[in-house]
Short mmCIF file of C-alpha atoms in Angstrom, two decimals:
data_model
loop_
_atom_site.label_atom_id
_atom_site.label_comp_id
_atom_site.label_asym_id
_atom_site.label_seq_id
_atom_site.Cartn_x
_atom_site.Cartn_y
_atom_site.Cartn_z
CA ALA A 1 101.92 65.47 137.14
CA GLN A 2 100.59 61.96 137.20
CA THR A 3 100.55 60.07 133.93
CA VAL A 4 98.88 56.87 132.81
CA THR A 5 100.29 54.81 129.95
CA GLN A 6 98.52 52.12 127.99
CA SER A 7 101.10 50.68 125.63
CA GLN A 8 98.70 48.56 123.55
CA PRO A 9 96.53 50.68 121.23
CA GLU A 10 94.77 47.54 120.02
CA MET A 11 94.35 43.97 121.20
CA SER A 12 92.36 41.01 119.98
CA VAL A 13 91.21 37.81 121.64
CA GLN A 14 89.26 34.74 120.65
CA GLU A 15 85.90 34.26 122.28
CA ALA A 16 86.17 32.23 125.51
CA GLU A 17 89.89 32.90 125.87
CA THR A 18 91.75 35.17 128.27
CA VAL A 19 93.33 38.52 127.49
CA THR A 20 95.38 40.93 129.56
CA LEU A 21 95.46 44.67 128.99
CA SER A 22 98.47 46.59 130.29
CA CYS A 23 98.61 49.85 132.17
CA THR A 24 101.43 51.65 133.94
CA TYR A 25 101.26 54.89 135.86
CA ASP A 26 103.61 57.39 137.34
CA THR A 27 103.07 58.93 140.74
CA SER A 28 104.97 59.82 143.87
CA GLU A 29 101.87 59.55 146.03
CA SER A 30 101.04 56.65 148.30
CA ASP A 31 97.29 57.22 148.54
CA TYR A 32 95.54 56.77 145.23
CA TYR A 33 92.96 54.80 143.27
CA LEU A 34 93.17 53.00 139.97
CA PHE A 35 90.32 52.18 137.62
CA TRP A 36 89.46 50.41 134.44
CA TYR A 37 86.61 51.85 132.40
CA LYS A 38 84.99 50.22 129.41
CA GLN A 39 83.58 52.18 126.48
CA PRO A 40 81.52 50.07 124.07
CA PRO A 41 80.39 51.40 120.68
CA SER A 42 77.45 53.07 122.44
CA ARG A 43 80.07 55.49 123.81
CA GLN A 44 78.86 55.12 127.38
CA MET A 45 81.69 54.99 129.93
CA ILE A 46 81.22 52.04 132.27
CA LEU A 47 83.26 51.36 135.38
CA VAL A 48 84.74 47.86 135.23
CA ILE A 49 86.88 47.67 138.31
CA ARG A 50 88.41 49.85 141.01
CA GLN A 51 91.53 49.31 143.10
CA GLU A 52 92.60 51.20 146.21
CA ALA A 53 96.36 51.51 146.41
CA TYR A 54 96.57 50.66 150.10
CA LYS A 55 94.86 47.32 149.55
CA GLN A 56 97.22 44.42 148.86
CA GLN A 57 94.49 42.22 147.46
CA ASN A 58 93.81 42.47 143.75
CA ALA A 59 90.28 43.57 142.90
CA THR A 60 88.00 41.19 141.01
CA GLU A 61 84.59 41.57 139.42
CA ASN A 62 83.27 38.34 137.96
CA ARG A 63 85.38 37.64 134.83
CA PHE A 64 87.46 40.79 135.32
CA SER A 65 90.46 40.90 137.61
CA VAL A 66 93.50 43.07 138.00
CA ASN A 67 97.16 42.45 138.69
CA PHE A 68 98.19 45.40 140.82
CA GLN A 69 101.95 45.69 141.23
CA LYS A 70 102.43 48.78 143.37
CA ALA A 71 106.21 48.83 143.37
CA ALA A 72 106.30 48.47 139.60
CA LYS A 73 103.40 50.94 139.19
CA SER A 74 101.60 48.47 137.01
CA PHE A 75 97.87 47.80 136.89
CA SER A 76 96.85 45.25 134.26
CA LEU A 77 93.33 44.04 133.54
CA LYS A 78 92.65 40.37 132.88
CA ILE A 79 89.45 39.36 131.14
CA SER A 80 88.67 35.67 131.42
CA ASP A 81 86.29 33.70 129.21
CA SER A 82 86.04 36.63 126.80
CA GLN A 83 82.63 37.35 125.33
CA LEU A 84 81.59 39.23 122.22
CA GLY A 85 80.11 41.90 124.47
CA ASP A 86 83.54 42.62 125.91
CA ALA A 87 84.57 44.27 122.66
CA ALA A 88 85.17 47.92 123.52
CA MET A 89 87.73 50.58 124.27
CA TYR A 90 89.24 50.10 127.70
CA PHE A 91 90.67 53.01 129.62
CA CYS A 92 92.95 52.82 132.60
CA ALA A 93 92.63 55.75 134.99
CA TYR A 94 94.34 57.11 138.09
CA SER A 95 93.03 59.31 140.86
CA GLN A 96 95.02 60.69 143.73
CA GLY A 97 93.38 60.26 147.10
CA GLY A 98 91.57 63.44 148.07
CA SER A 99 91.79 64.81 144.54
CA GLU A 100 88.73 63.26 142.89
CA LYS A 101 90.10 64.10 139.43
CA LEU A 102 90.78 61.18 137.12
CA VAL A 103 93.71 61.02 134.74
CA PHE A 104 93.12 58.64 131.85
CA GLY A 105 95.35 56.63 129.60
CA LYS A 106 94.84 56.77 125.86
CA GLY A 107 92.91 53.55 125.73
CA THR A 108 93.18 50.04 124.29
CA LYS A 109 90.71 48.88 121.67
CA LEU A 110 89.76 45.27 122.33
CA THR A 111 88.34 43.12 119.55
CA VAL A 112 86.74 39.77 120.38
CA ASN A 113 86.75 37.28 117.54
CA PRO A 114 84.03 34.62 117.37
CA ASP B 1 73.25 54.50 138.39
CA ALA B 2 73.46 58.23 138.94
CA GLY B 3 71.06 60.16 136.79
CA ILE B 4 73.29 62.30 134.64
CA THR B 5 72.14 63.69 131.33
CA GLN B 6 73.86 65.79 128.73
CA SER B 7 72.31 68.07 126.14
CA PRO B 8 72.49 68.37 123.27
CA ARG B 9 73.72 64.92 122.34
CA HIS B 10 74.78 66.06 118.89
CA LYS B 11 75.54 69.51 117.57
CA VAL B 12 76.99 70.90 114.38
CA THR B 13 78.04 74.52 114.40
CA GLU B 14 80.22 76.94 112.52
CA THR B 15 83.55 78.40 113.47
CA GLY B 16 83.21 81.51 115.61
CA THR B 17 79.79 80.75 117.04
CA PRO B 18 79.18 80.30 120.78
CA VAL B 19 78.17 76.88 122.03
CA THR B 20 76.90 75.76 125.42
CA LEU B 21 76.71 72.15 126.53
CA ARG B 22 74.60 71.31 129.54
CA CYS B 23 75.08 68.61 132.14
CA HIS B 24 72.36 67.78 134.63
CA GLN B 25 72.65 65.31 137.51
CA THR B 26 70.01 64.20 139.96
CA GLU B 27 72.24 62.54 142.57
CA ASN B 28 73.17 65.66 144.53
CA HIS B 29 76.83 64.95 143.77
CA ARG B 30 79.25 67.61 144.86
CA TYR B 31 81.87 67.11 142.16
CA MET B 32 81.29 67.52 138.44
CA TYR B 33 83.64 67.37 135.48
CA TRP B 34 83.87 68.07 131.79
CA TYR B 35 86.18 65.90 129.69
CA ARG B 36 86.82 65.79 125.99
CA GLN B 37 87.62 62.60 124.12
CA ASP B 38 89.72 62.58 120.97
CA PRO B 39 91.26 59.64 119.10
CA GLY B 40 94.74 58.90 120.40
CA HIS B 41 94.30 61.12 123.46
CA GLY B 42 91.87 59.28 125.70
CA LEU B 43 89.85 61.57 127.93
CA ARG B 44 91.29 64.88 128.98
CA LEU B 45 89.93 67.10 131.73
CA ILE B 46 88.68 70.52 130.64
CA HIS B 47 87.20 71.98 133.82
CA TYR B 48 85.79 70.67 137.03
CA SER B 49 83.64 71.88 139.90
CA TYR B 50 83.78 71.03 143.58
CA GLY B 51 80.63 72.89 144.53
CA VAL B 52 78.24 75.61 143.50
CA LYS B 53 80.20 78.50 142.00
CA ASP B 54 83.46 76.67 142.74
CA THR B 55 85.26 75.65 139.57
CA ASP B 56 88.81 75.11 138.42
CA LYS B 57 90.75 74.44 135.25
CA GLY B 58 91.83 71.09 133.94
CA GLU B 59 94.65 70.30 131.54
CA VAL B 60 92.92 71.53 128.34
CA SER B 61 90.91 74.54 129.51
CA ASP B 62 91.93 77.10 126.88
CA GLY B 63 88.90 78.25 124.89
CA TYR B 64 86.39 76.90 127.39
CA SER B 65 84.54 78.33 130.36
CA VAL B 66 82.16 76.73 132.84
CA SER B 67 79.50 77.74 135.28
CA ARG B 68 77.74 76.01 138.12
CA SER B 69 74.91 78.01 139.65
CA LYS B 70 73.09 74.96 141.05
CA THR B 71 74.35 71.65 142.39
CA GLU B 72 72.64 69.73 139.62
CA ASP B 73 73.77 71.76 136.60
CA PHE B 74 77.22 72.24 135.10
CA LEU B 75 77.50 74.20 131.88
CA LEU B 76 80.41 74.15 129.44
CA THR B 77 80.69 77.12 127.08
CA LEU B 78 82.80 77.58 124.00
CA GLU B 79 82.74 81.35 123.54
CA SER B 80 83.90 81.16 119.92
CA ALA B 81 84.07 77.63 118.60
CA THR B 82 87.06 76.50 116.55
CA SER B 83 87.57 73.38 114.46
CA SER B 84 90.06 72.08 117.04
CA GLN B 85 87.16 71.86 119.48
CA THR B 86 85.43 69.24 117.37
CA SER B 87 85.25 66.38 119.82
CA VAL B 88 83.07 64.22 122.02
CA TYR B 89 82.42 65.87 125.35
CA PHE B 90 81.67 63.91 128.49
CA CYS B 91 80.25 65.18 131.71
CA ALA B 92 80.79 63.21 134.90
CA SER B 93 79.85 63.51 138.52
CA GLN B 94 81.03 62.05 141.77
CA GLY B 95 79.75 61.82 145.28
CA GLN B 96 81.99 62.21 148.26
CA GLY B 97 83.63 59.44 150.25
CA GLY B 98 82.51 55.95 151.07
CA LEU B 99 82.41 53.11 148.59
CA GLY B 100 81.93 55.59 145.77
CA ALA B 101 85.06 57.52 146.60
CA ASN B 102 86.80 58.71 143.47
CA VAL B 103 84.36 56.80 141.23
CA LEU B 104 83.06 58.90 138.37
CA THR B 105 79.69 58.34 136.74
CA PHE B 106 79.51 59.58 133.18
CA GLY B 107 76.88 61.04 130.95
CA ALA B 108 76.33 59.60 127.49
CA GLY B 109 78.50 62.19 125.76
CA SER B 110 77.86 65.08 123.39
CA ARG B 111 79.34 65.00 119.92
CA LEU B 112 80.25 68.49 118.72
CA THR B 113 81.32 69.23 115.17
CA VAL B 114 82.69 72.66 114.34
CA LEU B 115 82.78 73.38 110.61
#
Protein backbone atom coordinates (compact mmCIF):
# COMPACT_ATOMS: atom_id res chain seq x y z
CA ALA A 1 0.00 0.00 0.00
CA GLN A 2 1.13 3.50 -0.72
CA THR A 3 2.20 5.62 2.22
CA VAL A 4 2.85 9.32 2.65
CA THR A 5 5.16 10.61 5.37
CA GLN A 6 5.39 14.14 6.68
CA SER A 7 8.25 14.14 9.15
CA GLN A 8 7.63 17.63 10.57
CA PRO A 9 4.56 17.75 12.83
CA GLU A 10 5.10 21.48 13.35
CA MET A 11 7.01 24.26 11.65
CA SER A 12 7.26 27.99 12.16
CA VAL A 13 8.38 30.84 9.94
CA GLN A 14 8.73 34.58 10.22
CA GLU A 15 6.43 36.67 8.09
CA ALA A 16 7.98 37.45 4.68
CA GLU A 17 10.49 34.61 4.94
CA THR A 18 10.60 31.27 3.15
CA VAL A 19 9.74 27.88 4.59
CA THR A 20 9.91 24.38 3.17
CA LEU A 21 7.64 21.54 4.26
CA SER A 22 8.83 18.00 3.66
CA CYS A 23 6.97 15.03 2.28
CA THR A 24 8.11 11.59 1.18
CA TYR A 25 6.01 8.81 -0.28
CA ASP A 26 6.35 5.18 -1.06
CA THR A 27 5.05 3.66 -4.27
CA SER A 28 6.06 1.22 -6.95
CA GLU A 29 3.85 2.88 -9.54
CA SER A 30 5.05 5.19 -12.28
CA ASP A 31 1.76 6.97 -12.95
CA TYR A 32 0.59 9.02 -10.01
CA TYR A 33 -0.26 12.47 -8.72
CA LEU A 34 0.94 14.38 -5.69
CA PHE A 35 -0.84 17.19 -3.90
CA TRP A 36 -0.50 19.69 -1.14
CA TYR A 37 -3.68 20.70 0.67
CA LYS A 38 -4.01 23.52 3.16
CA GLN A 39 -6.40 23.42 6.10
CA PRO A 40 -6.77 26.76 7.89
CA PRO A 41 -8.56 27.07 11.24
CA SER A 42 -11.85 27.21 9.34
CA ARG A 43 -11.27 23.50 8.69
CA GLN A 44 -11.90 23.83 4.96
CA MET A 45 -9.54 21.72 2.84
CA ILE A 46 -8.02 23.83 0.07
CA LEU A 47 -5.92 22.53 -2.79
CA VAL A 48 -2.60 24.36 -2.91
CA ILE A 49 -0.73 22.62 -5.67
CA ARG A 50 -0.82 19.49 -7.81
CA GLN A 51 2.02 17.61 -9.50
CA GLU A 52 1.76 14.91 -12.14
CA ALA A 53 4.52 12.36 -11.77
CA TYR A 54 5.30 12.17 -15.48
CA LYS A 55 6.02 15.89 -15.63
CA GLN A 56 9.65 16.84 -15.02
CA GLN A 57 8.84 20.46 -14.33
CA ASN A 58 8.07 21.39 -10.75
CA ALA A 59 4.60 22.84 -10.26
CA THR A 60 4.23 26.42 -9.04
CA GLU A 61 1.28 28.50 -7.90
CA ASN A 62 2.22 32.09 -7.09
CA ARG A 63 4.23 31.95 -3.83
CA PHE A 64 3.92 28.17 -3.59
CA SER A 65 6.26 25.82 -5.41
CA VAL A 66 7.31 22.23 -5.07
CA ASN A 67 10.58 20.37 -5.33
CA PHE A 68 9.61 17.05 -6.87
CA GLN A 69 12.39 14.47 -6.72
CA LYS A 70 10.90 11.38 -8.33
CA ALA A 71 13.83 9.05 -7.79
CA ALA A 72 14.04 10.01 -4.13
CA LYS A 73 10.23 9.93 -3.79
CA SER A 74 10.29 13.35 -2.25
CA PHE A 75 7.77 16.15 -2.73
CA SER A 76 8.50 19.24 -0.64
CA LEU A 77 6.47 22.44 -0.59
CA LYS A 78 8.19 25.82 -0.54
CA ILE A 79 6.26 28.87 0.59
CA SER A 80 7.95 32.15 -0.30
CA ASP A 81 7.25 35.53 1.27
CA SER A 82 5.18 33.88 4.00
CA GLN A 83 2.03 35.67 5.07
CA LEU A 84 -0.03 35.44 8.23
CA GLY A 85 -2.80 33.85 6.18
CA ASP A 86 -0.51 30.94 5.34
CA ALA A 87 -0.81 29.67 8.90
CA ALA A 88 -2.57 26.32 8.64
CA MET A 89 -2.21 22.57 8.62
CA TYR A 90 -0.64 21.36 5.40
CA PHE A 91 -1.28 17.88 4.12
CA CYS A 92 0.70 16.08 1.48
CA ALA A 93 -1.31 13.54 -0.51
CA TYR A 94 -0.73 10.86 -3.12
CA SER A 95 -3.06 9.41 -5.72
CA GLN A 96 -2.29 6.59 -8.07
CA GLY A 97 -3.23 7.27 -11.66
CA GLY A 98 -6.59 5.72 -12.43
CA SER A 99 -7.36 5.20 -8.75
CA GLU A 100 -8.83 8.57 -7.77
CA LYS A 101 -8.36 7.77 -4.07
CA LEU A 102 -6.07 10.05 -2.11
CA VAL A 103 -3.74 8.86 0.61
CA PHE A 104 -2.79 11.62 3.04
CA GLY A 105 0.15 12.26 5.28
CA LYS A 106 -0.43 13.18 8.90
CA GLY A 107 0.06 16.86 8.31
CA THR A 108 2.40 19.69 9.28
CA LYS A 109 1.12 22.58 11.35
CA LEU A 110 2.63 25.82 10.08
CA THR A 111 2.79 28.87 12.32
CA VAL A 112 3.63 32.27 10.82
CA ASN A 113 5.11 34.74 13.27
CA PRO A 114 4.63 38.47 12.70
CA ASP B 1 -15.65 25.57 -6.69
CA ALA B 2 -17.78 22.46 -6.69
CA GLY B 3 -20.92 22.83 -4.66
CA ILE B 4 -20.54 20.25 -1.94
CA THR B 5 -22.39 20.51 1.33
CA GLN B 6 -22.41 18.35 4.41
CA SER B 7 -25.10 18.03 7.05
CA PRO B 8 -25.21 18.24 9.93
CA ARG B 9 -22.13 20.34 10.54
CA HIS B 10 -22.09 19.48 14.23
CA LYS B 11 -23.67 16.62 16.10
CA VAL B 12 -23.46 15.28 19.62
CA THR B 13 -24.89 11.84 20.24
CA GLU B 14 -24.72 9.02 22.72
CA THR B 15 -22.99 5.69 22.44
CA GLY B 16 -25.14 3.09 20.72
CA THR B 17 -27.31 5.46 18.74
CA PRO B 18 -27.42 5.46 14.93
CA VAL B 19 -26.06 8.47 13.10
CA THR B 20 -26.29 9.45 9.44
CA LEU B 21 -24.17 12.13 7.83
CA ARG B 22 -25.22 13.48 4.47
CA CYS B 23 -23.12 14.78 1.62
CA HIS B 24 -24.67 16.58 -1.32
CA GLN B 25 -22.85 17.75 -4.44
CA THR B 26 -24.17 19.73 -7.36
CA GLU B 27 -21.33 19.17 -9.84
CA ASN B 28 -22.48 15.81 -11.20
CA HIS B 29 -19.19 14.30 -10.05
CA ARG B 30 -18.91 10.57 -10.42
CA TYR B 31 -16.62 9.89 -7.47
CA MET B 32 -17.42 10.64 -3.85
CA TYR B 33 -15.55 9.91 -0.64
CA TRP B 34 -15.89 9.94 3.10
CA TYR B 35 -12.79 10.63 5.19
CA ARG B 36 -12.31 11.04 8.89
CA GLN B 37 -9.75 13.38 10.40
CA ASP B 38 -8.17 12.73 13.78
CA PRO B 39 -5.18 14.43 15.42
CA GLY B 40 -1.96 12.65 14.52
CA HIS B 41 -3.61 10.61 11.77
CA GLY B 42 -4.32 13.07 8.99
CA LEU B 43 -7.27 12.09 6.83
CA ARG B 44 -8.17 8.46 6.46
CA LEU B 45 -10.54 7.04 3.87
CA ILE B 46 -13.66 5.36 5.24
CA HIS B 47 -15.66 4.52 2.11
CA TYR B 48 -15.88 5.76 -1.42
CA SER B 49 -18.24 5.57 -4.36
CA TYR B 50 -17.52 5.43 -8.06
CA GLY B 51 -21.11 5.72 -9.18
CA VAL B 52 -24.71 5.26 -8.13
CA LYS B 53 -24.99 2.13 -5.99
CA ASP B 54 -21.28 1.43 -6.52
CA THR B 55 -19.32 1.74 -3.29
CA ASP B 56 -16.22 0.24 -1.75
CA LYS B 57 -14.37 0.18 1.53
CA GLY B 58 -11.47 2.38 2.51
CA GLU B 59 -8.83 1.75 5.15
CA VAL B 60 -11.02 2.46 8.22
CA SER B 61 -14.44 1.13 7.20
CA ASP B 62 -15.30 -0.96 10.28
CA GLY B 63 -18.43 0.37 11.96
CA TYR B 64 -19.50 2.44 8.98
CA SER B 65 -21.77 1.89 6.00
CA VAL B 66 -22.58 4.08 3.02
CA SER B 67 -25.23 4.44 0.40
CA ARG B 68 -25.47 6.29 -2.86
CA SER B 69 -28.90 6.16 -4.48
CA LYS B 70 -28.40 9.35 -6.53
CA THR B 71 -25.32 10.88 -8.12
CA GLU B 72 -25.54 13.94 -5.91
CA ASP B 73 -25.98 12.27 -2.51
CA PHE B 74 -23.62 10.10 -0.50
CA LEU B 75 -24.69 9.04 2.98
CA LEU B 76 -22.44 7.79 5.76
CA THR B 77 -24.11 5.78 8.52
CA LEU B 78 -22.82 4.74 11.90
CA GLU B 79 -25.21 1.96 12.86
CA SER B 80 -24.28 2.10 16.55
CA ALA B 81 -21.99 4.98 17.37
CA THR B 82 -18.99 4.44 19.65
CA SER B 83 -16.70 6.95 21.34
CA SER B 84 -13.88 5.95 18.98
CA GLN B 85 -15.96 7.40 16.16
CA THR B 86 -15.75 10.88 17.63
CA SER B 87 -14.06 12.72 14.80
CA VAL B 88 -14.37 15.28 12.06
CA TYR B 89 -15.82 13.76 8.92
CA PHE B 90 -15.12 15.13 5.47
CA CYS B 91 -16.94 14.38 2.29
CA ALA B 92 -15.22 14.95 -1.04
CA SER B 93 -16.06 14.59 -4.68
CA GLN B 94 -14.14 14.38 -7.90
CA GLY B 95 -14.93 14.66 -11.55
CA GLN B 96 -13.33 12.43 -14.11
CA GLY B 97 -10.28 13.18 -16.21
CA GLY B 98 -8.98 16.41 -17.66
CA LEU B 99 -7.36 19.14 -15.63
CA GLY B 100 -9.34 18.06 -12.58
CA ALA B 101 -8.06 14.51 -12.70
CA ASN B 102 -7.52 13.14 -9.22
CA VAL B 103 -8.29 16.52 -7.63
CA LEU B 104 -10.69 16.25 -4.71
CA THR B 105 -13.02 19.03 -3.66
CA PHE B 106 -14.02 18.87 -0.02
CA GLY B 107 -17.04 19.76 2.00
CA ALA B 108 -16.66 21.87 5.12
CA GLY B 109 -16.61 18.90 7.48
CA SER B 110 -18.96 17.51 10.10
CA ARG B 111 -17.83 17.34 13.70
CA LEU B 112 -19.32 14.33 15.48
CA THR B 113 -19.02 13.80 19.21
CA VAL B 114 -20.09 10.48 20.69
CA LEU B 115 -20.55 10.59 24.46
